Amino acid sequence: MTREPKQDRSRVTRLRLLESTIDCLAELGWGATTVSVVAERAGVSRGATQHHFPTREDLITAALEYMFDARMEEARRESAALPTGAGRTEAVVSRLVDYYTGTLFKAALQVWTAAAADPELRARVLPLEERFGRIAHRTAVEHLGVDDKDPLTHRLVQATLDLARGLGLADVLNDDSRRRSEIVRQWSLQLDIALAASSRA
Amino acid sequence: MTREPKQDRSRVTRLRLLESTIDCLAELGWGATTVSVVAERAGVSRGATQHHFPTREDLITAALEYMFDARMEEARRESAALPTGAGRTEAVVSRLVDYYTGTLFKAALQVWTAAAADPELRARVLPLEERFGRIAHRTAVEHLGVDDKDPLTHRLVQATLDLARGLGLADVLNDDSRRRSEIVRQWSLQLDIALAASSRA
């Protein structure tokens, strides 16, 4: 009878650590995000933390995966509320860009940048980056309601994700939201026209 | 009579330090790019290094500025070789994207990412980032030969720089050049059509 609550507690502890990791990375950066800083912020003992995540890399990669999956789950739930017809493309692009300017992107940027100069970490995060890229692409295709087998459509969706990544990076040092919303509106117009031309071709 | 050679030596030493800083940042990352590592790589004594650059921040910001200005000077020289008419837009976008996937971008990414979590460093690099963005925009406008006073044109050039930044980030963990050249081609086509429509409007 005591098994369930214990498992629940363990799950809650794990989640607190994962969320604390993302916040620490985004706010304090790669260097300052140590296991003990994360554990202290989460209010979890060092021992319990190491039971869940034996190494710093385990903790950080698990946090990125968990948060990414949670975001994508949220995106799937929200997709029902997307407008149909005119305005859908801008709504999809705008949401997509929101993900690239959020805490998860800022945390991931710290990890990717550290991995650029650390071959061991790079080997560990490359499969993550590839998986995130694949799922983000598939989600964008589904939400736009387009045919990704068409090569032009495929490239247009990729360019949209590249643009979103660039807008994310432009937001790292200061709030770029005003300029960004103009760019999102403009690109959504271009994208709409190009996708329509592509589906007619 | 000894003054000239001494000034020359001093200039050469300074350049060696600046280039070594960019290489260290891109290759070893922010944390490992200390004044002593840079000085050793450049073959310059610690004392001479501190004479030129009293602090690590002085060295790093001077290196970014010097390299950026050298790249822009190079871009200006190369612009004479850009094709006119068809193919010009893709040539301009392609060159632009090359800058965002080169060593200087990879070095700057290390600094911007560190600055995201360090308010003092951020205050120091924000004016640099703004200056780089402004000059990169102006250079793109000049090379495309478009009228930046037109708001649509202005946004299209901005979006192109955002895309280039996103493509730069996508190249940090692995060589993304094959996919990138397809995106550059596609984007240039869209851009050409949109710029033509904008100049006719």
Coordinates of C-alpha atoms in Angstrom, one line a residue:
Chain A
M1 CA 0.0 0.0 0.0
T2 CA 3.0 2.4 0.5
R3 CA 4.4 1.6 -3.0
E4 CA 2.3 4.1 -5.0
P5 CA 3.0 7.2 -3.0
K6 CA 6.7 6.4 -2.9
Q7 CA 6.7 6.1 -6.7
D8 CA 4.8 9.3 -7.0
R9 CA 7.3 11.1 -4.7
S10 CA 10.1 9.7 -6.8
R11 CA 8.4 11.0 -10.0
V12 CA 7.9 14.4 -8.5
T13 CA 11.5 14.7 -7.4
R14 CA 12.6 13.7 -10.9
L15 CA 10.4 16.3 -12.5
R16 CA 11.6 19.0 -10.1
L17 CA 15.2 18.2 -11.0
L18 CA 14.5 18.3 -14.7
E19 CA 12.7 21.6 -14.6
S20 CA 15.3 23.1 -12.3
T21 CA 18.0 22.0 -14.8
I22 CA 16.3 23.9 -17.7
D23 CA 15.9 27.0 -15.6
C24 CA 19.5 26.9 -14.4
L25 CA 20.9 26.5 -17.9
A26 CA 18.8 29.3 -19.4
E27 CA 19.4 31.7 -16.5
L28 CA 22.9 30.8 -15.2
G29 CA 24.5 29.3 -18.3
W30 CA 26.4 26.1 -19.0
G31 CA 29.3 26.6 -16.6
A32 CA 27.2 27.4 -13.6
T33 CA 24.7 24.6 -14.1
T34 CA 26.3 22.0 -11.8
V35 CA 24.5 19.1 -10.2
S36 CA 24.7 20.7 -6.8
V37 CA 23.3 24.0 -8.0
V38 CA 20.4 22.3 -9.7
A39 CA 19.7 20.0 -6.7
E40 CA 19.7 23.0 -4.3
R41 CA 17.3 25.0 -6.5
A42 CA 15.0 22.0 -6.8
G43 CA 15.2 21.4 -3.0
V44 CA 16.4 17.8 -3.5
S45 CA 19.3 16.2 -1.6
R46 CA 22.5 15.6 -3.5
G47 CA 22.1 11.8 -2.8
A48 CA 18.6 11.7 -4.2
T49 CA 19.8 13.6 -7.2
Q50 CA 22.6 11.2 -7.9
H51 CA 20.2 8.3 -7.5
H52 CA 18.1 9.7 -10.4
F53 CA 21.0 11.1 -12.5
P54 CA 24.4 9.6 -11.9
T55 CA 26.2 12.3 -13.9
R56 CA 25.8 15.9 -14.9
E57 CA 25.4 14.9 -18.6
D58 CA 22.7 12.4 -17.6
L59 CA 20.8 15.1 -15.9
I60 CA 21.2 17.7 -18.6
T61 CA 20.3 15.4 -21.5
A62 CA 17.3 14.0 -19.6
A63 CA 16.1 17.5 -18.9
L64 CA 16.3 18.6 -22.6
E65 CA 14.4 15.4 -23.7
Y66 CA 11.7 15.7 -21.1
M67 CA 11.1 19.4 -21.8
F68 CA 11.1 19.0 -25.5
D69 CA 8.6 16.1 -25.3
A70 CA 6.4 18.2 -23.0
R71 CA 6.5 21.1 -25.4
M72 CA 5.6 18.9 -28.4
E73 CA 2.7 17.3 -26.4
E74 CA 1.5 20.8 -25.6
A75 CA 1.8 21.8 -29.3
R76 CA -0.3 18.8 -30.3
R77 CA -3.0 19.7 -27.7
E78 CA -3.0 23.3 -28.9
S79 CA -3.2 22.5 -32.6
A80 CA -7.0 22.0 -32.3
A81 CA -7.3 25.7 -31.6
L82 CA -5.4 26.8 -34.7
P83 CA -7.5 28.8 -37.1
T84 CA -8.4 27.2 -40.4
G85 CA -8.0 29.1 -43.7
A86 CA -6.5 32.5 -43.8
G87 CA -4.3 33.2 -40.7
R88 CA -3.4 29.6 -40.1
T89 CA 0.1 29.8 -41.6
E90 CA 0.9 32.9 -39.5
A91 CA -0.6 31.2 -36.4
V92 CA 1.6 28.1 -37.0
V93 CA 4.8 30.1 -37.7
S94 CA 4.2 32.4 -34.8
R95 CA 3.8 29.5 -32.3
L96 CA 6.8 27.8 -33.8
V97 CA 8.9 30.9 -33.3
D98 CA 7.6 31.1 -29.7
Y99 CA 9.2 27.8 -29.0
Y100 CA 12.5 29.0 -30.3
T101 CA 12.5 32.1 -28.1
G102 CA 11.4 30.3 -24.9
T103 CA 13.3 29.0 -21.9
L104 CA 13.9 25.5 -23.5
F105 CA 15.6 27.0 -26.5
K106 CA 17.8 29.2 -24.3
A107 CA 18.7 26.2 -22.2
A108 CA 19.5 24.1 -25.3
L109 CA 21.6 26.9 -26.8
Q110 CA 23.8 26.7 -23.7
V111 CA 24.3 22.9 -24.2
W112 CA 24.8 23.0 -28.0
T113 CA 27.3 25.8 -27.7
A114 CA 29.3 23.9 -25.0
A115 CA 29.1 20.8 -27.2
A116 CA 30.6 22.7 -30.1
A117 CA 33.9 22.7 -28.2
D118 CA 33.6 19.4 -26.4
P119 CA 33.7 16.2 -28.6
E120 CA 32.3 13.9 -25.9
L121 CA 29.3 16.1 -25.1
R122 CA 28.8 16.6 -28.8
A123 CA 28.5 12.8 -29.4
R124 CA 25.9 12.8 -26.6
V125 CA 23.8 15.7 -27.8
L126 CA 23.9 15.1 -31.6
P127 CA 21.3 12.3 -31.5
L128 CA 19.1 14.6 -29.4
E129 CA 19.5 17.5 -31.8
E130 CA 18.6 15.3 -34.7
R131 CA 15.5 13.9 -33.0
F132 CA 14.4 17.4 -32.0
G133 CA 14.9 18.7 -35.5
R134 CA 12.9 15.7 -37.0
I135 CA 10.0 16.0 -34.7
A136 CA 9.8 19.8 -35.0
H137 CA 9.8 19.5 -38.8
R138 CA 7.0 16.8 -38.6
T139 CA 5.0 18.9 -36.2
A140 CA 5.2 22.0 -38.5
V141 CA 4.2 19.9 -41.5
E142 CA 1.1 18.6 -39.7
H143 CA 0.1 21.9 -38.4
L144 CA 0.5 23.6 -41.7
G145 CA -1.4 20.8 -43.3
V146 CA 0.9 20.5 -46.3
D147 CA 2.5 17.6 -48.2
D148 CA 6.1 17.2 -47.1
K149 CA 6.8 14.7 -49.9
D150 CA 6.8 17.6 -52.3
P151 CA 10.5 18.7 -52.3
L152 CA 9.6 22.4 -52.5
T153 CA 7.3 22.2 -49.6
H154 CA 9.9 20.2 -47.6
R155 CA 12.5 23.0 -48.2
L156 CA 10.0 25.8 -47.3
V157 CA 9.2 24.1 -44.0
Q158 CA 13.0 23.6 -43.3
A159 CA 13.6 27.3 -44.2
T160 CA 10.9 28.2 -41.7
L161 CA 12.6 26.2 -39.0
D162 CA 15.9 27.8 -39.8
L163 CA 14.4 31.2 -39.7
A164 CA 12.8 30.4 -36.3
R165 CA 16.2 29.2 -35.0
G166 CA 17.8 32.5 -36.2
L167 CA 15.0 34.5 -34.5
G168 CA 15.6 32.5 -31.3
L169 CA 19.3 33.4 -31.4
A170 CA 18.5 37.1 -32.0
D171 CA 16.5 37.1 -28.8
V172 CA 19.2 35.8 -26.6
L173 CA 20.8 39.1 -25.6
N174 CA 17.8 41.4 -25.6
D175 CA 14.0 41.3 -26.2
D176 CA 13.6 41.2 -29.9
S177 CA 9.8 40.6 -29.9
R178 CA 8.6 43.7 -31.7
R179 CA 10.9 43.3 -34.7
R180 CA 10.3 39.5 -34.6
S181 CA 6.5 39.8 -35.0
E182 CA 6.9 41.8 -38.2
I183 CA 9.3 39.2 -39.6
V184 CA 6.9 36.4 -38.7
R185 CA 4.0 38.2 -40.4
Q186 CA 6.1 38.9 -43.5
W187 CA 7.5 35.4 -43.9
S188 CA 4.1 33.8 -43.2
L189 CA 2.8 35.8 -46.2
Q190 CA 5.7 34.6 -48.4
L191 CA 5.3 31.1 -47.2
D192 CA 1.6 31.0 -47.8
I193 CA 2.0 32.1 -51.4
A194 CA 4.9 29.7 -52.0
L195 CA 3.1 26.7 -50.4
A196 CA 0.0 27.4 -52.5
A197 CA 2.1 27.6 -55.7
S198 CA 3.8 24.4 -54.6
S199 CA 0.6 22.4 -54.0
R200 CA -0.7 23.6 -57.4
A201 CA 2.4 22.6 -59.3
Chain B
M1 CA 64.9 55.1 -37.1
T2 CA 63.9 52.2 -34.8
R3 CA 60.4 53.5 -34.2
E4 CA 58.8 52.1 -37.3
P5 CA 59.9 48.5 -36.9
K6 CA 58.9 48.5 -33.2
Q7 CA 55.4 49.8 -34.1
D8 CA 55.2 47.1 -36.8
R9 CA 56.2 44.4 -34.3
S10 CA 53.6 45.7 -31.9
R11 CA 51.0 45.6 -34.6
V12 CA 51.9 42.1 -35.6
T13 CA 51.8 40.9 -32.0
R14 CA 48.4 42.5 -31.6
L15 CA 47.0 40.8 -34.7
R16 CA 48.4 37.5 -33.7
L17 CA 46.6 37.7 -30.4
L18 CA 43.3 38.7 -32.0
E19 CA 43.4 35.9 -34.5
S20 CA 44.4 33.4 -31.8
T21 CA 41.5 34.5 -29.7
I22 CA 38.9 33.9 -32.4
D23 CA 40.5 30.4 -33.2
C24 CA 40.5 29.5 -29.5
L25 CA 36.8 30.6 -29.0
A26 CA 35.6 28.7 -32.0
E27 CA 37.6 25.6 -31.2
L28 CA 37.9 25.4 -27.4
G29 CA 34.8 27.3 -26.4
W30 CA 34.2 30.2 -24.0
G31 CA 35.4 28.6 -20.8
A32 CA 38.8 27.4 -22.1
T33 CA 39.6 30.7 -23.9
T34 CA 41.7 32.3 -21.2
V35 CA 44.3 35.0 -21.7
S36 CA 47.1 32.5 -21.1
V37 CA 45.8 29.9 -23.5
V38 CA 45.4 32.6 -26.2
A39 CA 48.9 34.1 -25.5
E40 CA 50.6 30.7 -25.6
R41 CA 48.9 29.8 -28.9
A42 CA 49.9 33.1 -30.4
G43 CA 53.5 32.7 -29.1
V44 CA 53.3 36.0 -27.2
S45 CA 54.4 36.5 -23.6
R46 CA 51.8 37.0 -20.9
G47 CA 53.3 40.4 -20.2
A48 CA 53.1 41.6 -23.8
T49 CA 49.6 40.3 -24.0
Q50 CA 48.5 42.2 -20.9
H51 CA 50.2 45.3 -22.2
H52 CA 47.9 45.1 -25.3
F53 CA 44.8 43.8 -23.5
P54 CA 44.5 44.4 -19.8
T55 CA 41.6 42.0 -19.3
R56 CA 40.1 38.9 -20.9
E57 CA 37.0 40.9 -21.9
D58 CA 39.2 43.6 -23.6
L59 CA 40.9 40.9 -25.6
I60 CA 37.7 39.1 -26.6
T61 CA 35.7 42.1 -27.6
A62 CA 38.7 43.6 -29.6
A63 CA 39.1 40.2 -31.4
L64 CA 35.4 40.1 -32.4
E65 CA 35.5 43.7 -33.6
Y66 CA 38.7 43.3 -35.5
M67 CA 37.6 40.1 -37.2
F68 CA 34.2 41.5 -38.1
D69 CA 35.7 44.6 -39.7
A70 CA 38.1 42.5 -41.6
R71 CA 35.3 40.3 -42.9
M72 CA 33.2 43.3 -44.0
E73 CA 36.2 44.8 -45.7
E74 CA 36.7 41.5 -47.5
A75 CA 32.9 41.5 -48.4
R76 CA 33.3 45.0 -49.9
R77 CA 36.3 44.0 -52.0
E78 CA 34.5 40.8 -53.2
S79 CA 31.3 42.6 -54.1
A80 CA 32.8 43.7 -57.5
A81 CA 32.8 40.0 -58.5
L82 CA 29.1 39.5 -57.8
P83 CA 27.1 38.5 -60.9
T84 CA 24.6 41.1 -62.2
G85 CA 21.1 40.1 -63.1
A86 CA 19.9 36.5 -62.6
G87 CA 21.9 34.7 -60.0
R88 CA 22.9 37.8 -58.1
T89 CA 20.5 37.3 -55.2
E90 CA 21.6 33.7 -54.7
A91 CA 25.3 34.8 -54.8
V92 CA 24.7 37.5 -52.2
V93 CA 22.6 35.2 -49.9
S94 CA 25.1 32.4 -50.3
R95 CA 28.1 34.6 -49.3
L96 CA 26.1 36.0 -46.4
V97 CA 25.3 32.5 -45.1
D98 CA 29.0 31.6 -45.5
Y99 CA 29.9 34.3 -43.0
Y100 CA 27.4 32.9 -40.5
T101 CA 28.9 29.4 -40.8
G102 CA 32.5 30.5 -40.5
T103 CA 35.0 30.7 -37.6
L104 CA 34.0 34.2 -36.6
F105 CA 30.3 33.2 -36.1
K106 CA 31.3 30.2 -34.1
A107 CA 33.5 32.4 -31.9
A108 CA 30.8 35.0 -31.5
L109 CA 28.3 32.3 -30.6
Q110 CA 30.5 31.3 -27.7
V111 CA 30.6 34.9 -26.5
W112 CA 26.9 35.7 -27.0
T113 CA 25.9 32.5 -25.2
A114 CA 28.2 33.2 -22.3
A115 CA 26.8 36.8 -22.2
A116 CA 23.2 35.5 -22.0
A117 CA 24.0 34.3 -18.5
D118 CA 26.3 37.1 -17.5
P119 CA 24.9 40.6 -17.2
E120 CA 28.3 42.4 -17.1
L121 CA 29.5 40.6 -20.2
R122 CA 26.1 41.2 -21.9
A123 CA 26.4 45.0 -21.3
R124 CA 29.7 44.8 -23.0
V125 CA 28.8 42.8 -26.0
L126 CA 25.3 44.3 -26.7
P127 CA 26.7 47.4 -28.5
L128 CA 28.9 45.1 -30.5
E129 CA 26.0 42.8 -31.5
E130 CA 24.0 45.9 -32.5
R131 CA 26.8 47.3 -34.6
F132 CA 27.4 44.0 -36.3
G133 CA 23.7 43.6 -37.1
R134 CA 23.5 47.1 -38.5
I135 CA 26.5 46.8 -40.7
A136 CA 25.6 43.3 -41.9
H137 CA 22.1 44.6 -42.8
R138 CA 23.6 47.6 -44.7
T139 CA 26.1 45.4 -46.6
A140 CA 23.3 43.0 -47.6
V141 CA 21.2 45.9 -48.9
E142 CA 24.1 47.3 -50.9
H143 CA 25.0 44.0 -52.4
L144 CA 21.4 43.1 -53.3
G145 CA 21.0 46.6 -54.8
V146 CA 17.6 47.2 -53.2
D147 CA 15.9 50.2 -51.6
D148 CA 15.9 49.6 -47.8
K149 CA 13.6 52.6 -47.3
D150 CA 10.8 50.4 -48.6
P151 CA 9.4 48.7 -45.4
L152 CA 8.7 45.3 -47.2
T153 CA 12.3 45.3 -48.6
H154 CA 13.7 46.1 -45.2
R155 CA 11.8 43.2 -43.6
L156 CA 12.8 40.8 -46.3
V157 CA 16.5 41.7 -45.8
Q158 CA 16.1 41.3 -42.1
A159 CA 14.4 37.9 -42.5
T160 CA 17.3 36.8 -44.7
L161 CA 19.8 37.7 -42.0
D162 CA 17.7 35.9 -39.5
L163 CA 17.7 32.8 -41.7
A164 CA 21.5 33.1 -42.1
R165 CA 21.8 33.2 -38.3
G166 CA 19.6 30.1 -38.0
L167 CA 21.6 28.2 -40.7
G168 CA 24.8 29.2 -38.8
L169 CA 23.4 27.7 -35.6
A170 CA 22.4 24.5 -37.5
D171 CA 26.0 24.1 -38.5
V172 CA 27.5 24.2 -35.0
L173 CA 27.3 20.5 -34.1
N174 CA 27.8 19.0 -37.6
D175 CA 28.4 19.9 -41.2
D176 CA 25.1 21.0 -42.6
S177 CA 26.4 22.3 -45.9
R178 CA 24.5 20.0 -48.3
R179 CA 21.1 20.8 -46.8
R180 CA 22.1 24.4 -46.4
S181 CA 22.8 25.0 -50.1
E182 CA 19.3 23.8 -51.0
I183 CA 17.7 26.1 -48.5
V184 CA 19.8 29.0 -49.7
R185 CA 18.7 28.3 -53.3
Q186 CA 15.1 28.1 -52.4
W187 CA 15.2 31.2 -50.1
S188 CA 16.9 33.2 -52.8
L189 CA 14.2 32.3 -55.3
Q190 CA 11.5 33.4 -52.9
L191 CA 13.4 36.5 -52.0
D192 CA 13.9 37.5 -55.7
I193 CA 10.2 37.2 -56.4
A194 CA 9.3 39.1 -53.2
L195 CA 11.8 41.9 -53.8
A196 CA 10.7 42.3 -57.4
A197 CA 7.1 42.6 -56.2
S198 CA 8.1 45.1 -53.6
S199 CA 10.0 47.3 -56.0
R200 CA 7.0 47.3 -58.4
A201 CA 4.6 48.2 -55.6

